[in-house]
C-alpha positions as a printed Julia matrix, in Angstrom:
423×3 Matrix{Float64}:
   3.16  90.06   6.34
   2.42  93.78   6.98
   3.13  95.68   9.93
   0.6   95.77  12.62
   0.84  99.46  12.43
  -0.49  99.52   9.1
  -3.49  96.82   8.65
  -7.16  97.36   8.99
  -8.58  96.54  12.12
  -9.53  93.11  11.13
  -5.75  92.44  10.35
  -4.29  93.88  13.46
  -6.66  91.53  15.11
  -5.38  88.62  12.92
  -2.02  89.46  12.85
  -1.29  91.54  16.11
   0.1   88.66  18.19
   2.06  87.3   15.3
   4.29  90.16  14.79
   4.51  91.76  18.25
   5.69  87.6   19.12
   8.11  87.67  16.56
   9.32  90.95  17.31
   9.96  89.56  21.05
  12.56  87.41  18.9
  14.96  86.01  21.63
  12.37  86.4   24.95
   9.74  84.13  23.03
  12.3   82.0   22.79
  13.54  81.5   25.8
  10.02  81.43  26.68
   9.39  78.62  24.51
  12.85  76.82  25.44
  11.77  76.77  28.65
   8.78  74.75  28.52
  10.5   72.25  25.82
  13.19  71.94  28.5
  10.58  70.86  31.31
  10.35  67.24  29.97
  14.02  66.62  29.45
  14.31  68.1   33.13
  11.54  66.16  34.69
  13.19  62.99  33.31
  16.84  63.59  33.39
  17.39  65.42  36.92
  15.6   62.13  38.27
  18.56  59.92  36.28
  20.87  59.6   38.77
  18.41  59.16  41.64
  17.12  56.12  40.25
  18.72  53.06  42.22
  18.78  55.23  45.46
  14.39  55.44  45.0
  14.75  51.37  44.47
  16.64  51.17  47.95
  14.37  53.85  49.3
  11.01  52.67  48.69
  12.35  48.47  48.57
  11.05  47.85  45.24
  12.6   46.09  42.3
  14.38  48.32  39.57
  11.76  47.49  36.79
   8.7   48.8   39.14
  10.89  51.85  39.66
  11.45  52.11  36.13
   7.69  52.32  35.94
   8.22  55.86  36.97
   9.97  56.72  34.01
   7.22  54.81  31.53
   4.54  56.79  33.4
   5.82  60.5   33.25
   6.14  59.55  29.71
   2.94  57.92  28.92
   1.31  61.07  30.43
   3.31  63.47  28.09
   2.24  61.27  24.95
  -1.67  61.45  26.18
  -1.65  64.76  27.28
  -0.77  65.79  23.61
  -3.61  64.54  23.08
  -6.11  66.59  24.64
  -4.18  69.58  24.94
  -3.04  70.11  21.24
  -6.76  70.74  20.03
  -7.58  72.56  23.19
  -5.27  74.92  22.08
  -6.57  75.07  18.33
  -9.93  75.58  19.92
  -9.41  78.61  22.65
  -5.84  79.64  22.04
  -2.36  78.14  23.22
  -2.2   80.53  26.87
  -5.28  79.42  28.58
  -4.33  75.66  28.45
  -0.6   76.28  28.83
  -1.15  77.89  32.2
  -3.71  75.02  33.72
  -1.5   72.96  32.35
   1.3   74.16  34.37
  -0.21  74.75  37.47
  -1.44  70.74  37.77
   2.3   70.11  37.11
   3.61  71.82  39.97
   0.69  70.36  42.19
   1.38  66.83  40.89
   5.61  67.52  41.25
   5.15  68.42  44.42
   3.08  65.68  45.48
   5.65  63.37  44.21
   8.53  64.41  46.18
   6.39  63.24  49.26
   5.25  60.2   47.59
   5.65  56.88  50.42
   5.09  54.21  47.95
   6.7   53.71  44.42
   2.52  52.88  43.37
   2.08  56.73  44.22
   5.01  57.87  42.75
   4.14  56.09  39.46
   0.12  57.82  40.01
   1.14  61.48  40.19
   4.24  60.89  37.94
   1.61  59.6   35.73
   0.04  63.12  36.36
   2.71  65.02  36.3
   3.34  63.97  32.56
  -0.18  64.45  31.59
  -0.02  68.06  33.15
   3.82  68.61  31.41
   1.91  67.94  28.02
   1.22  70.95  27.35
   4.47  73.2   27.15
   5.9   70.1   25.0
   2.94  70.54  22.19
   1.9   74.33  22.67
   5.76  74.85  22.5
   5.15  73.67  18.97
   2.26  74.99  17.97
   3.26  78.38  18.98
   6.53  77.73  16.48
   4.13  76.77  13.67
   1.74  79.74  14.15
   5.02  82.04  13.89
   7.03  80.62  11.15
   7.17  78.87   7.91
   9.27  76.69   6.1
  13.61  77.47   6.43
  12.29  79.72   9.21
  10.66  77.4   10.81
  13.13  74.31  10.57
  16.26  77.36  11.71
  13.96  78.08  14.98
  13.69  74.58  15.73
  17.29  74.22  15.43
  17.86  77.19  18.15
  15.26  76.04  20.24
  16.97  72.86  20.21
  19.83  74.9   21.5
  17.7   76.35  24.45
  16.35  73.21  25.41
  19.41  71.26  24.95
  21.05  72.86  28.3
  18.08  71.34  30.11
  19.93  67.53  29.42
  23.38  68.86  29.81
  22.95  70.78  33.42
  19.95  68.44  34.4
  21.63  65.08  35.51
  24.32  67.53  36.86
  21.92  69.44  38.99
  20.85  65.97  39.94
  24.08  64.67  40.96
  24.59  67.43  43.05
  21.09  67.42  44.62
  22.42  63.55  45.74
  25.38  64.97  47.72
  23.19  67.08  49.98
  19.5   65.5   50.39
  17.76  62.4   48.9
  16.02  61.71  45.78
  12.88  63.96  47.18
  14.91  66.74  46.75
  15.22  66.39  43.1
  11.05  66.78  43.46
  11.29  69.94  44.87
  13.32  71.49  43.37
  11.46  70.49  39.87
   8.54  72.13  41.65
  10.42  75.54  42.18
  11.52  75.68  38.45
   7.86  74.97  37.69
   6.07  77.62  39.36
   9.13  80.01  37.92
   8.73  78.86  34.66
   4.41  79.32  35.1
   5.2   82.95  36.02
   7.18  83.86  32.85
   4.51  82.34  30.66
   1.86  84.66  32.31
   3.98  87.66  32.18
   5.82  86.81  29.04
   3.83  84.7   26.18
   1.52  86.66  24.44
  -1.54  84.66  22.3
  -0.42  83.74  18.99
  -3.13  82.29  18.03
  -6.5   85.02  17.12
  -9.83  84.0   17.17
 -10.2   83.86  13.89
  -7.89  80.98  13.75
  -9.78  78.96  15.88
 -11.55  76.3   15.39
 -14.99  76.03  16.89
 -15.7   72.15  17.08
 -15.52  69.82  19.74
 -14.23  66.43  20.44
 -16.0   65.02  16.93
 -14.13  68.06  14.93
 -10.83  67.2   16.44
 -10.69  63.39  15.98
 -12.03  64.13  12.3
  -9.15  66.7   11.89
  -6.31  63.99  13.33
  -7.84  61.52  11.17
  -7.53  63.8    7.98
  -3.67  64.19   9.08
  -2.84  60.73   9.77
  -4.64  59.76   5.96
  -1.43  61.97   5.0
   1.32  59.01   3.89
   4.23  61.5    4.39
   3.44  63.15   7.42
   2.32  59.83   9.13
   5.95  58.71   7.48
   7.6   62.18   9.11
   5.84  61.4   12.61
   6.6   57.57  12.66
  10.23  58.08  12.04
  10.92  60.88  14.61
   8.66  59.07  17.0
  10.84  55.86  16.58
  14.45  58.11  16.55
  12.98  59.21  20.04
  12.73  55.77  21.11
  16.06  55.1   20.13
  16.88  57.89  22.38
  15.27  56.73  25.39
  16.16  53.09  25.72
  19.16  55.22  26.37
  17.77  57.46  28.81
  16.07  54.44  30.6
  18.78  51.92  30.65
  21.7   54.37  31.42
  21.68  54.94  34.88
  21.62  51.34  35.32
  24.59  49.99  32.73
  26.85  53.14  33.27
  26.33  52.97  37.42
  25.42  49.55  37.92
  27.06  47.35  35.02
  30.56  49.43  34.27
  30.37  50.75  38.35
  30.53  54.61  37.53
  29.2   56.99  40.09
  26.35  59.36  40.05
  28.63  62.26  39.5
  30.48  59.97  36.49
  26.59  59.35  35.13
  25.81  62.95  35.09
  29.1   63.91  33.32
  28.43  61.53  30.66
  24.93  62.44  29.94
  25.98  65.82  30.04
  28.66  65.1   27.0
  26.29  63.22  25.09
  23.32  66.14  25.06
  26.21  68.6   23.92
  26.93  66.48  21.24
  22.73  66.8   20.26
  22.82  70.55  21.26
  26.2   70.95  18.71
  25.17  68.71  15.96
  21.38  70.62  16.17
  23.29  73.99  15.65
  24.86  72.69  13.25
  21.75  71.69  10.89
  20.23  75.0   11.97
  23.18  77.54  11.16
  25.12  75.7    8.39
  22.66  72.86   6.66
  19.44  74.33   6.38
  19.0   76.7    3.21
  21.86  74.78   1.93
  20.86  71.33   1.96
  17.65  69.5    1.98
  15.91  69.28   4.66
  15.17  65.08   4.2
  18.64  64.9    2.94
  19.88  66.01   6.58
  17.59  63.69   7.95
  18.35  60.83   6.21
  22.16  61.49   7.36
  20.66  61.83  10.76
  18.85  58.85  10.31
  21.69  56.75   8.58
  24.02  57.34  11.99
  21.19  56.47  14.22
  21.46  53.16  12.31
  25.35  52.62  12.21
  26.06  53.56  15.88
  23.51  51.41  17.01
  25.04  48.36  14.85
  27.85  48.92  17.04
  26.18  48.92  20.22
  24.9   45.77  19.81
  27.82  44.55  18.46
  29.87  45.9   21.64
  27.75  44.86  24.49
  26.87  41.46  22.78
  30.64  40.33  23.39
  31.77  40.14  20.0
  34.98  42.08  20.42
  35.56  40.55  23.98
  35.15  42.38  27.27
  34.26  46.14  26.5
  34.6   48.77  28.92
  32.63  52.11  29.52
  34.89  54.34  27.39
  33.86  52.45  24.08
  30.35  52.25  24.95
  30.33  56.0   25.81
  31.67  56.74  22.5
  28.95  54.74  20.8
  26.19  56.48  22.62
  27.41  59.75  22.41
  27.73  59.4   18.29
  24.01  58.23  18.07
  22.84  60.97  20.79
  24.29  63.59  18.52
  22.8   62.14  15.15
  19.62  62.93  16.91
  20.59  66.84  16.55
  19.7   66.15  12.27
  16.75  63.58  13.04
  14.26  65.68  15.66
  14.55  69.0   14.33
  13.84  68.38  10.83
  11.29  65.45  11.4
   9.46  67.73  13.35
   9.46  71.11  10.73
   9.18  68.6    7.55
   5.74  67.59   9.51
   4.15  71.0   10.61
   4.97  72.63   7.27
   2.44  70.4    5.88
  -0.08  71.22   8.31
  -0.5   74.83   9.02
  -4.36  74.73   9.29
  -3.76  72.36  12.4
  -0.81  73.0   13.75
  -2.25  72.03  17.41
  -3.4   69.29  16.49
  -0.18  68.13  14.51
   2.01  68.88  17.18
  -0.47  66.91  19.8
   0.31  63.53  16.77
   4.05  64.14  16.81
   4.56  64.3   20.7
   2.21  61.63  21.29
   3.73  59.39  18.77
   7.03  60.03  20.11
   5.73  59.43  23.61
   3.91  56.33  23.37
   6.85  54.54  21.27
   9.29  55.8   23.81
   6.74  54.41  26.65
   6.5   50.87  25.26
  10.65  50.75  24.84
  11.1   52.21  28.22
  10.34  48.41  29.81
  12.12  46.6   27.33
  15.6   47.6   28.41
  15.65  46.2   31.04
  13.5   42.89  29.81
  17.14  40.6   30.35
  17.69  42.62  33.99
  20.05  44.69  35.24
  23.65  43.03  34.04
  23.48  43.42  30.25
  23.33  46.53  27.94
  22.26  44.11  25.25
  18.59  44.78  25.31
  19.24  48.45  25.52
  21.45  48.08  22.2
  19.27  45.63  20.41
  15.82  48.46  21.51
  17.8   50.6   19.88
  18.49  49.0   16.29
  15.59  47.8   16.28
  14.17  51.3   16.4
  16.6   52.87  14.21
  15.57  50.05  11.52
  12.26  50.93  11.24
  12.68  55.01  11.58
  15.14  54.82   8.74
  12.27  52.17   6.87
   9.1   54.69   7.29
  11.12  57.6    6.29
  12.28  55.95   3.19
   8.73  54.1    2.7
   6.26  56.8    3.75
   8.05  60.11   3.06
   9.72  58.63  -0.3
  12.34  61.95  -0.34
  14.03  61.19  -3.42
  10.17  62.23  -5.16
   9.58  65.82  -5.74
   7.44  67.45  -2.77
   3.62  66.96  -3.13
   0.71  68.84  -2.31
  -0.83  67.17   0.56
  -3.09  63.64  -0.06
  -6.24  63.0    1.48
């Protein structure tokens, strides 16, 4: 790509915001870890808080688990608007609405009287949150291409990572000094922080003449034309299923490690804390030493393979077969399948963008929507046998690890050469 410095004026104005972004190298991103951290720390801070709201508000764990399903509904559906919004006029204009709803709808729910309200502007608050999650994306897929593209993912899995380490943490802490409302606010601080460093901070990467013009009509057609693709349909389905893998976990935890194996909050928040380093180590890992050396579906099938195996275990563990298990084997189980998921969202995610660079909005609205709604619909299911058994959280989880490894292997087929794309 030419320097800026050097192109006609019709280049400069095509590929201006390109360089001068990737010449902002580490601020864009920490820009862009930042707003794929806000989902992990809308969710995760919240963790530890969750039986207190069920005393709080006197409603029954699995309407308070709602809370979770809607924050994360929202997130899938707000993809879905927001990722061609942002092919159409450009990925700052939506970013920033997007952000301001989310501190108006954060802050509402930290006053919230009812869990039904709480669930309504959580509900909200996802839909609003949409937007860093898939504009985050895009903005990677206007930059980069190919290795590039699957290394940045890898460090921005690094940036983003912290957000699940230090977030249950934070919330822990929080716990010891105020209620769960506090965990509300202080979300809404970080947000309105966060909106202020994308105004000041993210430049457009995305020119005019980039854009697409259509409306609603043009950007069904175009996510039509993307799901007719068998392997990035296969690519979307199995990182949308890994996710859901991942959180059965982050739904049922705060129940079987605090109310099953009677850990505290502060216990909670130390073990989610190990298991994201393991994602955050095993992610640096495929970024710094596997990519450029090794395929990019072979990681992912490893990825995908451990998903599989750790899960067995689970099930096998909480089911009773080897007796009466205690936290520490459990833990160990979990944190081996949350760090598989270091090979497994990275490269599910750059395998699916490279194929779709003329969309890359409206890819990136597919994948987090995909990943949302599956997670939504497993969210309940955890807890579908109540709260005194890990076994539906464990059998969730094989039973999504099953399939993930099935439509990569089915859809994807990675032991063909790569193919142009099909209609």
């Amino acid at each position: 790509m030419p320097e800026s410095g050097r192109t006609s004026t019709k280049d400069h104005i095509v590929e201006g915001p390109v360089v001068a972004a990737r010449r902002a190298g580490l601020l864009v991103t920490l820009v862009l870890g930042g707003l794929t951290a806000l989902p992990p720390l809308s969710m995760d801070m919240y963790l530890p808080a969750l039986p207190e709201v069920t005393e709080s508000l006197r409603s029954p764990a699995a309407t308070v688990q709602l809370t979770l399903t809607a924050c994360l509904a929202g997130m899938a559906l707000g993809q879905l608007v927001v990722g061609p919004m942002s092919d159409k006029w450009g990925r700052r204009r939506p970013l920033l609405i997007g952000m301001i709803v989310y501190v108006a709808a954060t802050a509402v729910c930290a006053l919230a009287p009812s869990a039904e309200l709480l669930i309504a502007f959580r509900l909200l608050q996802g839909l609003a949150g949409a937007a860093g999650i898939v504009i985050a994306r895009a903005v990677v897929r206007d930059l980069y291409d190919g290795v590039d593209m699957a290394r940045f993912f890898s460090t921005l899995m690094l940036i983003s990572g912290v957000a699940p380490i230090i977030a249950p943490l934070i919330g822990g802490q929080i716990l010891r000094i105020t209620d769960w409302r506090g965990v509300f606010y202080v979300l809404t601080v970080i947000g309105v922080l966060l909106t202020v460093v994308v105004w000041k901070f993210l430049a457009e990467t995305l020119p005019p003449e980039r854009r697409h013009a259509g409306g609603v009509g043009e950007a069904l057609r175009t996510m039509r034309g993307l799901l007719a693709d068998r392997v990035f349909t296969g690519y979307m389905l199995a990182g949308g299923l890994a996710f859901a893998a991942l959180f059965a976990y982050i739904s049922a935890s705060p129940f079987v490690v605090q109310e099953i194996y009677g850990a505290s909050p502060q216990t909670f928040s130390l073990l989610f804390g190990l298991n994201s380093i393991g994602l955050v180590a095993v992610g640096q890992i495929n970024g710094k030493l596997l990519v450029g050396r090794v395929s990019l579906d072979k990681a992912l099938g490893w990825g995908l393979s451990v998903i599989l195996l750790a899960s067995v275990a689970l099930v096998l563990m909480t089911s009773g077969l080897f007796g009466k298990v205690g936290l520490v084997p459990i833990a160990a189980g979990l944190f081996v399948l949350m760090s598989a998921m270091g090979l497994a969202m990275p490269n599910t995610n750059a395998q699916a963008l490279m194929r779709t660079p003329h969309a890359a909005g409206s890819a990136s609205a597919l994948l987090g929507t995909s990943s949302f709604l599956i997670g939504a619909i497993a969210s309940p299911l955890v807890g579908i046998a109540g709260e005194t058994t890990a076994v539906p959280m464990a059998v969730v989880q094989l039973v999504c690890a099953i399939a993930s490894l099935g439509c990569f292997l089915t859809l994807c087929r990675p032991w063909r050469k790569a193919q142009p794309q099909e209609d």
